[in-house]
Amino acid sequence: MSDYILNFLGGLFGDSTAAEVIIAVVFLVIGFWGLIKGADIFVDSASQIAAKLKVPLIVIGLTIVAFGTSAPEAAISITSAFQGSAGITVGNVVGSNIMNILLILGISALICRLPVKKTTFRYEIPFVAAITAVLLGLGVWNSDLDRIDGLIFIILFAVFMGYLIMLSKKGGSPAVDDVPTIDENASILKMVLFVILGIAMIVLGSDFTVSGATRIAEAMGLEDRIIGLTVVAFGTSLPELVTCIQAARKQKVDIAIGNIIGSNIFNILFVVGISALVSPAPIGFSSTFIIDSIVAIAAAVLLWLLTLKNKRISKLGGGIMLLCYAGYFVYLFI
């Protein structure tokens, strides 16, 4: 639908590249808003329904809320896969993961020191590096990601969910967002309608975002990969950015790193897995993504090294992360 609207508006303004870029940017902004707002509405409403059905809060947190965090990435990647924009499909996930660690945690660490839980340091951060290496290996093996690869990621995702459930039973705190406040007076019918509204906003938002990003890439002569790794990755990482900065400002710093690591795991295992399973054709994994994937692995290793001694990220560590991201950003455009 968004392509038809873009074509219609483009026809009104003739062949002006500047006008086409401005229209595409407006579509991008509308798409981001729809993704983020739709994810919020979906998470809040679905959580209310689950609570009404007496589903334990920890299960809500491990499923609905965790999915909501990665809903923008999932919607963008799946939509891009169907539209044949492999650069945005893979670039969105890899770019978001790099940005989550180097940029978002870097900014958060400058606000206050970020402690790392023992389980996050021992298992979850190395797991992020390992599954990113799996993504790189499978992508390089056949130069694409097919349904078998998607199935592998979904199996690993199931293993991760089992780990979170085991951790919660032991009294640990899984790496997911806080569960929204439950309103006991909320009507299930009303919440169902809001769930449908949230899903519709996510779907339409992803459609607008992908179309806008693709048109910007075409008009400016940029690769889909660059747009996916930067503009789209930043837009879909906005929920994590807001959550982490708010958590750091409110001194709820134990939430910050857990959210980022959990989101990165969901992005690779769930988002790439589902995208590869439902895509009508294998998702292309070009050679240019090799360096990007290596950077994503290096970012996870850097996070682990910075927390090795004191199990926290200092302001110095945050500065190092930001410098590394700045270097990577420059590399993308040279």
Coordinates of C-alpha atoms in Angstrom, one line a residue:
M1 CA 0.0 0.0 0.0
S2 CA 2.8 2.4 0.9
D3 CA 4.4 1.9 -2.5
Y4 CA 1.3 3.1 -4.3
I5 CA 1.0 6.2 -2.1
L6 CA 4.7 7.0 -2.6
N7 CA 4.3 6.6 -6.4
F8 CA 1.2 8.8 -6.4
L9 CA 2.9 11.5 -4.4
G10 CA 6.1 11.2 -6.4
G11 CA 4.0 11.8 -9.6
L12 CA 2.6 15.0 -8.1
F13 CA 6.1 16.4 -7.7
G14 CA 7.5 15.1 -10.9
D15 CA 11.0 13.6 -11.0
S16 CA 12.5 15.9 -8.3
T17 CA 14.9 13.8 -6.3
A18 CA 14.8 16.2 -3.3
A19 CA 11.0 16.0 -3.1
E20 CA 11.1 12.2 -3.4
V21 CA 13.6 12.0 -0.5
I22 CA 11.5 14.4 1.7
I23 CA 8.4 12.3 1.1
A24 CA 10.3 9.1 1.8
V25 CA 11.7 10.6 5.1
V26 CA 8.1 11.5 6.1
F27 CA 7.1 7.9 5.4
L28 CA 10.0 6.7 7.5
V29 CA 9.1 8.8 10.4
I30 CA 5.4 7.8 10.2
G31 CA 6.6 4.1 10.0
F32 CA 8.8 4.4 13.0
W33 CA 6.0 6.0 15.0
G34 CA 3.6 3.3 14.0
L35 CA 6.1 0.5 14.9
I36 CA 7.0 1.9 18.3
K37 CA 3.5 3.0 19.4
G38 CA 2.0 -0.2 18.0
A39 CA 4.5 -2.3 19.9
D40 CA 3.6 -0.4 23.1
I41 CA -0.1 -0.9 22.6
F42 CA 0.3 -4.6 21.8
V43 CA 2.5 -5.3 24.8
D44 CA 0.2 -3.4 27.3
S45 CA -3.0 -4.9 26.0
A46 CA -1.7 -8.5 25.5
S47 CA -0.3 -8.4 29.1
Q48 CA -3.6 -7.3 30.4
I49 CA -5.4 -10.2 28.7
A50 CA -2.8 -12.7 29.9
A51 CA -3.2 -11.4 33.5
K52 CA -7.0 -11.7 33.2
L53 CA -6.5 -15.3 32.2
K54 CA -4.3 -15.8 35.3
V55 CA -1.1 -16.3 33.3
P56 CA 1.9 -15.8 35.7
L57 CA 3.7 -12.4 35.4
I58 CA 7.0 -14.0 34.8
V59 CA 5.6 -15.9 31.8
I60 CA 4.1 -12.6 30.5
G61 CA 7.5 -11.0 30.8
L62 CA 9.3 -13.9 29.0
T63 CA 6.9 -14.0 26.1
I64 CA 4.7 -11.0 25.4
V65 CA 6.9 -8.3 26.7
A66 CA 10.1 -9.8 25.3
F67 CA 8.4 -10.2 21.9
G68 CA 7.2 -6.6 22.0
T69 CA 10.7 -5.3 22.4
S70 CA 11.8 -7.0 19.2
A71 CA 8.5 -6.4 17.4
P72 CA 9.8 -3.5 15.3
E73 CA 12.9 -5.4 14.2
A74 CA 10.7 -8.5 13.4
A75 CA 8.1 -6.5 11.4
I76 CA 10.8 -4.7 9.4
S77 CA 12.8 -7.8 8.6
I78 CA 9.8 -9.9 7.7
T79 CA 8.4 -7.1 5.5
S80 CA 11.8 -6.6 3.8
A81 CA 12.2 -10.3 3.2
F82 CA 8.8 -10.4 1.4
Q83 CA 9.8 -7.3 -0.6
G84 CA 13.1 -8.8 -1.6
S85 CA 15.2 -6.2 0.3
A86 CA 17.7 -8.6 1.9
G87 CA 20.0 -5.7 2.7
I88 CA 17.4 -4.3 5.1
T89 CA 16.4 -7.7 6.4
V90 CA 19.9 -8.6 7.6
G91 CA 21.2 -5.1 8.1
N92 CA 18.4 -4.2 10.4
V93 CA 19.2 -7.0 12.8
V94 CA 23.0 -6.8 12.7
G95 CA 22.9 -3.0 12.7
S96 CA 20.5 -2.9 15.7
N97 CA 22.7 -5.4 17.7
I98 CA 25.8 -3.3 17.0
M99 CA 24.0 -0.1 17.9
N100 CA 22.4 -1.6 21.0
I101 CA 25.8 -2.5 22.6
L102 CA 28.1 0.2 21.3
L103 CA 25.8 3.2 21.1
I104 CA 22.9 2.6 23.5
L105 CA 25.0 1.0 26.3
G106 CA 27.7 3.6 25.7
I107 CA 25.4 6.5 26.2
S108 CA 23.8 4.8 29.2
A109 CA 27.2 4.2 30.8
L110 CA 28.0 7.9 30.5
I111 CA 25.0 8.6 32.6
C112 CA 25.9 6.2 35.4
R113 CA 27.9 3.0 35.9
L114 CA 26.1 -0.1 34.6
P115 CA 26.5 -3.3 36.7
V116 CA 26.3 -6.6 35.0
K117 CA 24.6 -9.6 36.7
K118 CA 26.7 -12.8 37.1
T119 CA 24.4 -14.9 34.8
T120 CA 24.5 -12.2 32.1
F121 CA 28.3 -12.0 32.2
R122 CA 28.8 -15.8 32.3
Y123 CA 26.2 -17.0 29.9
E124 CA 24.2 -14.4 28.0
I125 CA 26.9 -12.1 26.7
P126 CA 29.0 -15.1 25.4
F127 CA 25.7 -16.5 24.0
V128 CA 25.2 -13.3 21.9
A129 CA 28.7 -13.6 20.5
A130 CA 28.1 -17.3 19.7
I131 CA 24.8 -17.0 17.9
T132 CA 26.1 -14.0 15.9
A133 CA 29.0 -16.3 14.8
V134 CA 26.4 -18.9 13.9
L135 CA 24.6 -16.2 11.8
L136 CA 27.8 -15.4 10.1
G137 CA 28.7 -19.0 9.5
L138 CA 25.3 -20.0 8.0
G139 CA 25.3 -16.8 5.9
V140 CA 28.7 -17.4 4.5
W141 CA 28.1 -21.1 3.9
N142 CA 25.5 -20.7 1.2
S143 CA 25.5 -16.9 0.7
D144 CA 21.9 -16.8 2.0
L145 CA 19.6 -17.9 4.8
D146 CA 17.0 -20.4 4.0
R147 CA 14.2 -22.2 5.9
I148 CA 16.6 -24.8 7.4
D149 CA 18.8 -21.9 8.8
G150 CA 15.6 -20.3 10.1
L151 CA 14.7 -23.6 11.8
I152 CA 18.1 -23.8 13.4
F153 CA 17.6 -20.3 14.9
I154 CA 14.1 -21.1 16.2
I155 CA 15.5 -24.2 17.9
L156 CA 18.2 -22.1 19.5
F157 CA 15.5 -19.6 20.5
A158 CA 13.5 -22.4 22.2
V159 CA 16.7 -23.4 24.1
F160 CA 17.1 -19.7 25.2
M161 CA 13.5 -19.6 26.4
G162 CA 14.1 -22.8 28.4
Y163 CA 17.1 -21.1 30.0
L164 CA 15.1 -18.1 31.0
I165 CA 12.3 -20.2 32.5
M166 CA 14.9 -22.2 34.4
L167 CA 16.6 -19.0 35.6
S168 CA 13.2 -17.6 36.8
K169 CA 12.5 -20.7 38.8
K170 CA 15.8 -20.3 40.5
G171 CA 14.9 -16.8 41.5
G172 CA 17.0 -15.1 38.9
S173 CA 15.9 -12.1 36.9
P174 CA 15.7 -12.9 33.2
A175 CA 16.8 -10.3 30.7
V176 CA 13.4 -8.9 29.7
D177 CA 11.6 -5.6 30.2
D178 CA 9.4 -4.9 33.2
V179 CA 5.9 -6.2 32.9
P180 CA 3.4 -3.3 32.5
T181 CA 1.1 -2.5 35.4
I182 CA -2.0 -4.7 35.3
D183 CA -5.4 -3.0 35.4
E184 CA -7.8 -5.3 37.1
N185 CA -10.8 -3.4 35.7
A186 CA -9.7 -3.6 32.1
S187 CA -12.2 -5.2 29.7
I188 CA -11.0 -8.2 27.8
L189 CA -13.0 -7.2 24.7
K190 CA -11.4 -3.7 24.8
M191 CA -8.0 -5.2 25.2
V192 CA -8.5 -7.6 22.3
L193 CA -9.4 -4.6 20.1
F194 CA -6.3 -2.8 21.3
V195 CA -4.1 -5.9 20.5
I196 CA -5.6 -5.9 17.0
L197 CA -4.9 -2.2 16.7
G198 CA -1.3 -2.7 17.9
I199 CA -0.6 -5.4 15.4
A200 CA -2.2 -3.3 12.6
M201 CA 0.1 -0.4 13.5
I202 CA 3.1 -2.6 13.6
V203 CA 2.3 -4.1 10.2
L204 CA 1.5 -0.7 8.6
G205 CA 4.5 0.9 10.3
S206 CA 6.9 -1.7 9.0
D207 CA 5.4 -1.3 5.5
F208 CA 5.9 2.5 5.6
T209 CA 9.4 2.2 7.0
V210 CA 10.7 -0.3 4.5
S211 CA 9.2 1.6 1.6
G212 CA 10.5 4.9 2.8
A213 CA 14.0 3.5 3.6
T214 CA 14.1 1.8 0.2
R215 CA 13.2 5.0 -1.7
I216 CA 15.8 7.0 0.3
A217 CA 18.5 4.4 -0.7
E218 CA 17.5 4.5 -4.3
A219 CA 17.3 8.3 -4.5
M220 CA 20.6 8.8 -2.8
G221 CA 22.4 6.0 -4.5
L222 CA 23.0 4.1 -1.2
E223 CA 22.9 0.3 -0.7
D224 CA 19.9 -1.2 1.2
R225 CA 22.6 -2.6 3.5
I226 CA 23.7 0.9 4.6
I227 CA 20.2 2.1 5.2
G228 CA 19.4 -1.1 7.2
L229 CA 22.6 -0.8 9.3
T230 CA 22.0 2.9 10.1
V231 CA 18.7 4.6 9.7
V232 CA 16.4 1.6 10.0
A233 CA 18.5 0.0 12.8
F234 CA 18.4 3.3 14.8
G235 CA 14.6 3.6 14.3
T236 CA 13.9 0.0 15.5
S237 CA 16.4 0.5 18.4
L238 CA 14.6 3.5 19.8
P239 CA 12.5 1.5 22.4
E240 CA 15.8 0.0 23.8
L241 CA 17.4 3.5 23.8
V242 CA 14.6 5.1 25.7
T243 CA 14.3 2.2 28.1
C244 CA 18.1 2.1 28.9
I245 CA 18.4 5.9 29.3
Q246 CA 15.3 6.0 31.6
A247 CA 16.6 3.0 33.6
A248 CA 20.0 4.7 34.0
R249 CA 18.4 8.0 35.0
K250 CA 16.2 6.3 37.5
Q251 CA 19.1 4.2 38.9
K252 CA 17.4 1.0 37.8
V253 CA 20.7 0.1 36.1
D254 CA 20.2 -3.6 36.5
I255 CA 17.5 -3.4 33.8
A256 CA 19.7 -1.7 31.2
I257 CA 22.2 -4.4 30.2
G258 CA 19.7 -7.2 30.6
N259 CA 17.3 -5.5 28.2
I260 CA 20.0 -4.9 25.6
I261 CA 21.4 -8.5 25.7
G262 CA 17.9 -10.0 25.7
S263 CA 16.9 -7.9 22.8
N264 CA 20.1 -8.8 20.8
I265 CA 19.4 -12.5 21.4
F266 CA 15.7 -12.1 20.3
N267 CA 16.8 -10.2 17.2
I268 CA 19.1 -12.9 15.9
L269 CA 17.2 -16.1 17.0
F270 CA 13.6 -15.0 16.7
V271 CA 13.6 -12.2 14.1
V272 CA 16.1 -13.8 11.7
G273 CA 14.6 -17.3 12.4
I274 CA 11.0 -16.2 11.6
S275 CA 12.1 -14.1 8.6
A276 CA 14.0 -17.0 7.1
L277 CA 11.1 -19.4 7.7
V278 CA 8.3 -17.2 6.2
S279 CA 10.3 -15.6 3.4
P280 CA 9.2 -16.8 -0.1
A281 CA 12.9 -17.1 -1.1
P282 CA 16.2 -17.5 0.8
I283 CA 17.4 -14.2 2.3
G284 CA 20.6 -13.1 0.6
F285 CA 23.7 -12.7 2.8
S286 CA 26.1 -10.7 0.7
S287 CA 29.9 -10.7 1.4
T288 CA 29.6 -7.1 2.7
F289 CA 27.7 -8.5 5.8
I290 CA 30.8 -10.5 6.8
I291 CA 32.5 -7.4 8.2
D292 CA 29.3 -6.2 9.8
S293 CA 28.8 -9.5 11.5
I294 CA 32.4 -9.6 12.7
V295 CA 31.8 -6.1 14.2
A296 CA 28.7 -7.4 16.0
I297 CA 30.7 -10.3 17.5
A298 CA 33.5 -7.9 18.4
A299 CA 31.0 -5.6 20.2
A300 CA 29.8 -8.4 22.4
V301 CA 33.4 -9.5 23.1
L302 CA 34.2 -5.8 24.0
L303 CA 31.2 -5.7 26.3
W304 CA 32.4 -8.9 28.1
L305 CA 36.0 -7.5 28.4
L306 CA 34.9 -4.2 29.8
T307 CA 32.9 -6.0 32.5
L308 CA 35.5 -8.7 33.2
K309 CA 37.2 -7.0 36.1
N310 CA 34.5 -5.2 38.1
K311 CA 31.4 -6.7 36.5
R312 CA 30.2 -3.2 35.4
I313 CA 30.6 -0.7 32.6
S314 CA 32.3 2.5 33.8
K315 CA 32.1 5.9 32.1
L316 CA 35.4 5.2 30.5
G317 CA 34.0 1.9 29.1
G318 CA 31.0 3.8 27.8
G319 CA 33.4 6.3 26.1
I320 CA 35.3 3.5 24.5
M321 CA 32.1 2.0 23.2
L322 CA 31.0 5.3 21.6
L323 CA 34.4 5.7 20.0
C324 CA 34.2 2.2 18.5
Y325 CA 30.7 2.9 17.1
A326 CA 31.9 6.2 15.7
G327 CA 34.7 4.3 13.9
Y328 CA 32.3 1.8 12.6
F329 CA 29.9 4.5 11.4
V330 CA 32.7 6.2 9.5
Y331 CA 33.7 2.8 7.9
L332 CA 30.2 2.4 6.5
F333 CA 30.4 5.6 4.5
I334 CA 34.0 5.4 3.1

